[in-house]
mmCIF file of C-alpha atoms in Angstrom:
data_model
loop_
_atom_site.group_PDB
_atom_site.id
_atom_site.type_symbol
_atom_site.label_atom_id
_atom_site.label_comp_id
_atom_site.label_asym_id
_atom_site.label_seq_id
_atom_site.Cartn_x
_atom_site.Cartn_y
_atom_site.Cartn_z
ATOM 1 C CA MET I 1 -24.858 -32.492 -137.239
ATOM 2 C CA ASN I 2 -21.714 -34.068 -138.539
ATOM 3 C CA TYR I 3 -19.287 -34.915 -135.784
ATOM 4 C CA ARG I 4 -15.827 -36.300 -136.375
ATOM 5 C CA SER I 5 -15.628 -38.370 -133.210
ATOM 6 C CA GLN I 6 -17.627 -41.519 -132.659
ATOM 7 C CA THR I 7 -18.149 -40.447 -129.067
ATOM 8 C CA SER I 8 -19.858 -37.230 -130.177
ATOM 9 C CA ARG I 9 -21.977 -39.086 -132.754
ATOM 10 C CA THR I 10 -23.090 -41.649 -130.169
ATOM 11 C CA LEU I 11 -24.055 -39.004 -127.619
ATOM 12 C CA HIS I 12 -25.787 -36.978 -130.332
ATOM 13 C CA ASP I 13 -27.842 -40.018 -131.371
ATOM 14 C CA GLU I 14 -28.884 -40.530 -127.749
ATOM 15 C CA HIS I 15 -29.814 -36.859 -127.492
ATOM 16 C CA VAL I 16 -32.016 -37.127 -130.594
ATOM 17 C CA ALA I 17 -33.797 -40.148 -129.097
ATOM 18 C CA THR I 18 -34.259 -38.323 -125.792
ATOM 19 C CA MET I 19 -35.720 -35.265 -127.518
ATOM 20 C CA ALA I 20 -38.200 -37.421 -129.448
ATOM 21 C CA LEU I 21 -39.296 -39.164 -126.255
ATOM 22 C CA LEU I 22 -39.584 -35.865 -124.382
ATOM 23 C CA ASP I 23 -41.801 -34.483 -127.119
ATOM 24 C CA ARG I 24 -44.170 -37.442 -126.722
ATOM 25 C CA VAL I 25 -44.034 -37.159 -122.931
ATOM 26 C CA GLU I 26 -44.743 -33.442 -122.967
ATOM 27 C CA HIS I 27 -47.896 -33.957 -125.014
ATOM 28 C CA ALA I 28 -49.208 -37.034 -123.206
ATOM 29 C CA PHE I 29 -48.435 -35.932 -119.661
ATOM 30 C CA GLY I 30 -49.708 -32.426 -120.325
ATOM 31 C CA ARG I 31 -53.297 -33.642 -120.608
ATOM 32 C CA ALA I 32 -55.514 -32.835 -117.682
ATOM 33 C CA ASP I 33 -56.702 -36.271 -116.591
ATOM 34 C CA GLY I 34 -54.153 -38.893 -117.639
ATOM 35 C CA SER I 35 -56.779 -40.974 -119.420
ATOM 36 C CA ASP I 36 -54.683 -41.604 -122.520
ATOM 37 C CA PRO I 37 -54.455 -45.406 -122.888
ATOM 38 C CA GLY I 38 -50.868 -45.046 -124.107
ATOM 39 C CA ILE I 39 -49.671 -43.568 -120.797
ATOM 40 C CA PRO I 40 -48.517 -46.866 -119.225
ATOM 41 C CA THR I 41 -46.335 -47.767 -122.215
ATOM 42 C CA LEU I 42 -44.936 -44.247 -122.445
ATOM 43 C CA ALA I 43 -44.324 -44.127 -118.680
ATOM 44 C CA ARG I 44 -42.366 -47.396 -118.796
ATOM 45 C CA ALA I 45 -40.287 -46.086 -121.713
ATOM 46 C CA LEU I 46 -39.637 -42.833 -119.868
ATOM 47 C CA ALA I 47 -38.596 -44.639 -116.677
ATOM 48 C CA ARG I 48 -36.144 -46.852 -118.608
ATOM 49 C CA HIS I 49 -34.806 -43.847 -120.474
ATOM 50 C CA LEU I 50 -34.326 -41.757 -117.335
ATOM 51 C CA ASP I 51 -32.556 -44.635 -115.608
ATOM 52 C CA HIS I 52 -30.190 -44.825 -118.590
ATOM 53 C CA GLU I 53 -29.796 -41.048 -118.879
ATOM 54 C CA LEU I 54 -29.197 -40.421 -115.178
ATOM 55 C CA GLY I 55 -26.919 -43.410 -114.761
ATOM 56 C CA ARG I 56 -24.945 -44.523 -117.767
ATOM 57 C CA HIS I 57 -25.076 -41.397 -119.947
ATOM 58 C CA PHE I 58 -24.477 -38.799 -117.216
ATOM 59 C CA GLY I 59 -21.956 -41.056 -115.499
ATOM 60 C CA PHE I 60 -19.957 -41.485 -118.698
ATOM 61 C CA GLU I 61 -19.844 -37.752 -119.255
ATOM 62 C CA GLU I 62 -18.868 -37.036 -115.648
ATOM 63 C CA GLU I 63 -16.237 -39.757 -115.352
ATOM 64 C CA GLN I 64 -14.739 -39.793 -118.840
ATOM 65 C CA LEU I 65 -15.498 -36.561 -120.669
ATOM 66 C CA PHE I 66 -15.663 -33.712 -118.170
ATOM 67 C CA PRO I 67 -12.182 -34.424 -116.741
ATOM 68 C CA ARG I 68 -10.772 -34.389 -120.278
ATOM 69 C CA LEU I 69 -12.482 -31.076 -121.000
ATOM 70 C CA THR I 70 -11.126 -29.623 -117.766
ATOM 71 C CA ALA I 71 -7.606 -30.783 -118.644
ATOM 72 C CA ALA I 72 -8.008 -29.129 -122.058
ATOM 73 C CA GLY I 73 -8.900 -25.791 -120.437
ATOM 74 C CA GLU I 74 -12.676 -26.120 -120.795
ATOM 75 C CA GLY I 75 -13.457 -26.600 -117.117
ATOM 76 C CA ASP I 76 -16.169 -23.936 -117.042
ATOM 77 C CA ILE I 77 -18.458 -25.810 -119.426
ATOM 78 C CA ALA I 78 -17.687 -29.114 -117.721
ATOM 79 C CA SER I 79 -18.630 -27.615 -114.337
ATOM 80 C CA LEU I 80 -21.825 -26.088 -115.704
ATOM 81 C CA LEU I 81 -22.930 -29.359 -117.315
ATOM 82 C CA GLN I 82 -22.107 -31.329 -114.162
ATOM 83 C CA GLU I 83 -24.137 -28.893 -112.073
ATOM 84 C CA GLU I 84 -27.056 -29.326 -114.467
ATOM 85 C CA HIS I 85 -26.752 -33.101 -114.109
ATOM 86 C CA GLY I 86 -27.279 -32.705 -110.379
ATOM 87 C CA THR I 87 -30.348 -30.531 -110.849
ATOM 88 C CA ILE I 88 -31.838 -32.864 -113.451
ATOM 89 C CA ARG I 89 -31.210 -35.876 -111.224
ATOM 90 C CA ALA I 90 -33.004 -34.180 -108.323
ATOM 91 C CA VAL I 91 -36.075 -33.361 -110.421
ATOM 92 C CA ALA I 92 -36.123 -36.793 -112.079
ATOM 93 C CA GLU I 93 -35.682 -38.716 -108.835
ATOM 94 C CA GLU I 94 -38.667 -36.886 -107.392
ATOM 95 C CA LEU I 95 -40.847 -37.818 -110.386
ATOM 96 C CA LEU I 96 -39.536 -41.317 -111.127
ATOM 97 C CA PRO I 97 -41.657 -43.112 -108.494
ATOM 98 C CA LEU I 98 -44.803 -41.652 -110.044
ATOM 99 C CA VAL I 99 -43.596 -42.372 -113.571
ATOM 100 C CA ARG I 100 -42.972 -45.999 -112.597
ATOM 101 C CA THR I 101 -46.387 -46.216 -110.940
ATOM 102 C CA ALA I 102 -48.005 -44.775 -114.091
ATOM 103 C CA GLY I 103 -46.379 -47.614 -115.998
ATOM 104 C CA GLU I 104 -48.095 -50.165 -113.740
ATOM 105 C CA ARG I 105 -51.523 -48.698 -113.065
ATOM 106 C CA ALA I 106 -53.707 -45.648 -113.567
ATOM 107 C CA LEU I 107 -52.725 -42.829 -111.239
ATOM 108 C CA ASP I 108 -55.315 -41.308 -108.949
ATOM 109 C CA ALA I 109 -56.164 -37.630 -109.447
ATOM 110 C CA ALA I 110 -53.647 -36.334 -106.882
ATOM 111 C CA GLU I 111 -50.818 -38.490 -108.261
ATOM 112 C CA TRP I 112 -51.593 -37.474 -111.830
ATOM 113 C CA ASP I 113 -51.715 -33.783 -110.855
ATOM 114 C CA THR I 114 -48.309 -34.043 -109.158
ATOM 115 C CA LEU I 115 -46.796 -35.777 -112.178
ATOM 116 C CA ARG I 116 -48.430 -33.403 -114.647
ATOM 117 C CA ARG I 117 -47.167 -30.347 -112.746
ATOM 118 C CA GLY I 118 -43.619 -31.696 -112.366
ATOM 119 C CA MET I 119 -43.103 -33.049 -115.858
ATOM 120 C CA PRO I 120 -42.685 -29.658 -117.617
ATOM 121 C CA GLU I 121 -39.732 -28.795 -115.365
ATOM 122 C CA LEU I 122 -38.025 -32.082 -116.128
ATOM 123 C CA VAL I 123 -38.642 -31.734 -119.860
ATOM 124 C CA GLU I 124 -37.463 -28.118 -119.883
ATOM 125 C CA ARG I 125 -34.276 -28.883 -117.960
ATOM 126 C CA LEU I 126 -33.397 -31.887 -120.121
ATOM 127 C CA VAL I 127 -34.084 -30.043 -123.383
ATOM 128 C CA ALA I 128 -31.988 -27.034 -122.346
ATOM 129 C CA HIS I 129 -29.200 -29.345 -121.187
ATOM 130 C CA ILE I 130 -29.200 -31.308 -124.434
ATOM 131 C CA GLN I 131 -29.085 -28.066 -126.405
ATOM 132 C CA LYS I 132 -26.021 -26.921 -124.431
ATOM 133 C CA GLU I 133 -24.304 -30.232 -124.974
ATOM 134 C CA THR I 134 -25.129 -30.156 -128.685
ATOM 135 C CA MET I 135 -23.792 -26.634 -129.099
ATOM 136 C CA ALA I 136 -20.774 -26.859 -126.769
ATOM 137 C CA LEU I 137 -19.803 -30.295 -125.463
ATOM 138 C CA LEU I 138 -20.051 -32.378 -128.618
ATOM 139 C CA PRO I 139 -18.067 -29.998 -130.856
ATOM 140 C CA MET I 140 -15.429 -29.640 -128.120
ATOM 141 C CA LEU I 141 -15.041 -33.403 -127.976
ATOM 142 C CA ASP I 142 -14.195 -33.411 -131.672
ATOM 143 C CA ASP I 143 -11.328 -31.044 -130.843
ATOM 144 C CA VAL I 144 -10.204 -32.665 -127.565
ATOM 145 C CA LEU I 145 -10.314 -36.383 -128.377
ATOM 146 C CA ASP I 146 -7.635 -37.917 -130.542
ATOM 147 C CA GLU I 147 -8.560 -40.903 -132.679
ATOM 148 C CA ASP I 148 -7.239 -43.536 -130.261
ATOM 149 C CA THR I 149 -8.928 -41.997 -127.214
ATOM 150 C CA ASP I 150 -12.167 -41.625 -129.134
ATOM 151 C CA ARG I 151 -12.092 -45.286 -130.162
ATOM 152 C CA GLU I 152 -11.285 -46.360 -126.594
ATOM 153 C CA LEU I 153 -14.109 -44.258 -125.142
ATOM 154 C CA SER I 154 -16.592 -45.433 -127.758
ATOM 155 C CA PHE I 155 -15.862 -49.080 -127.038
ATOM 156 C CA ALA I 156 -16.005 -48.505 -123.292
ATOM 157 C CA TYR I 157 -19.350 -46.728 -123.550
ATOM 158 C CA ALA I 158 -20.812 -49.348 -125.885
ATOM 159 C CA SER I 159 -19.834 -52.165 -123.554
ATOM 160 C CA ALA I 160 -20.963 -50.456 -120.328
#
């Protein structure tokens, strides 16, 4: 998509990277026994990505973007996206200890089964959330942010 604001382009680029990672995760973690030798590397990448997504990315949206949307009369979408952040955080925080462990060592059968059963919910929630943001949030930002605010937000996000 072609976005006018740098803020929208940056978030879109992060969404594309997240979707690519989630596709890999869905395939690798969907296997029955977790024997794929690439699991530890993928698990470490997923843990880093979730830490970034749940912290910096969600935080930026909640602190900088959602209040601006609300002030512009788009509080319903801001509230919905914020609520989804909370749900995604809860699911991710439950799985993150196992994801981190999978990055360090092979999981036993019970651990792998728990991770394998929980991962589809996390992937589904993140994908649906990204789709909403792509269809609603990012285009709205192009309308809400003036050039100076966009530049200010982009620099702040890049330096955070």
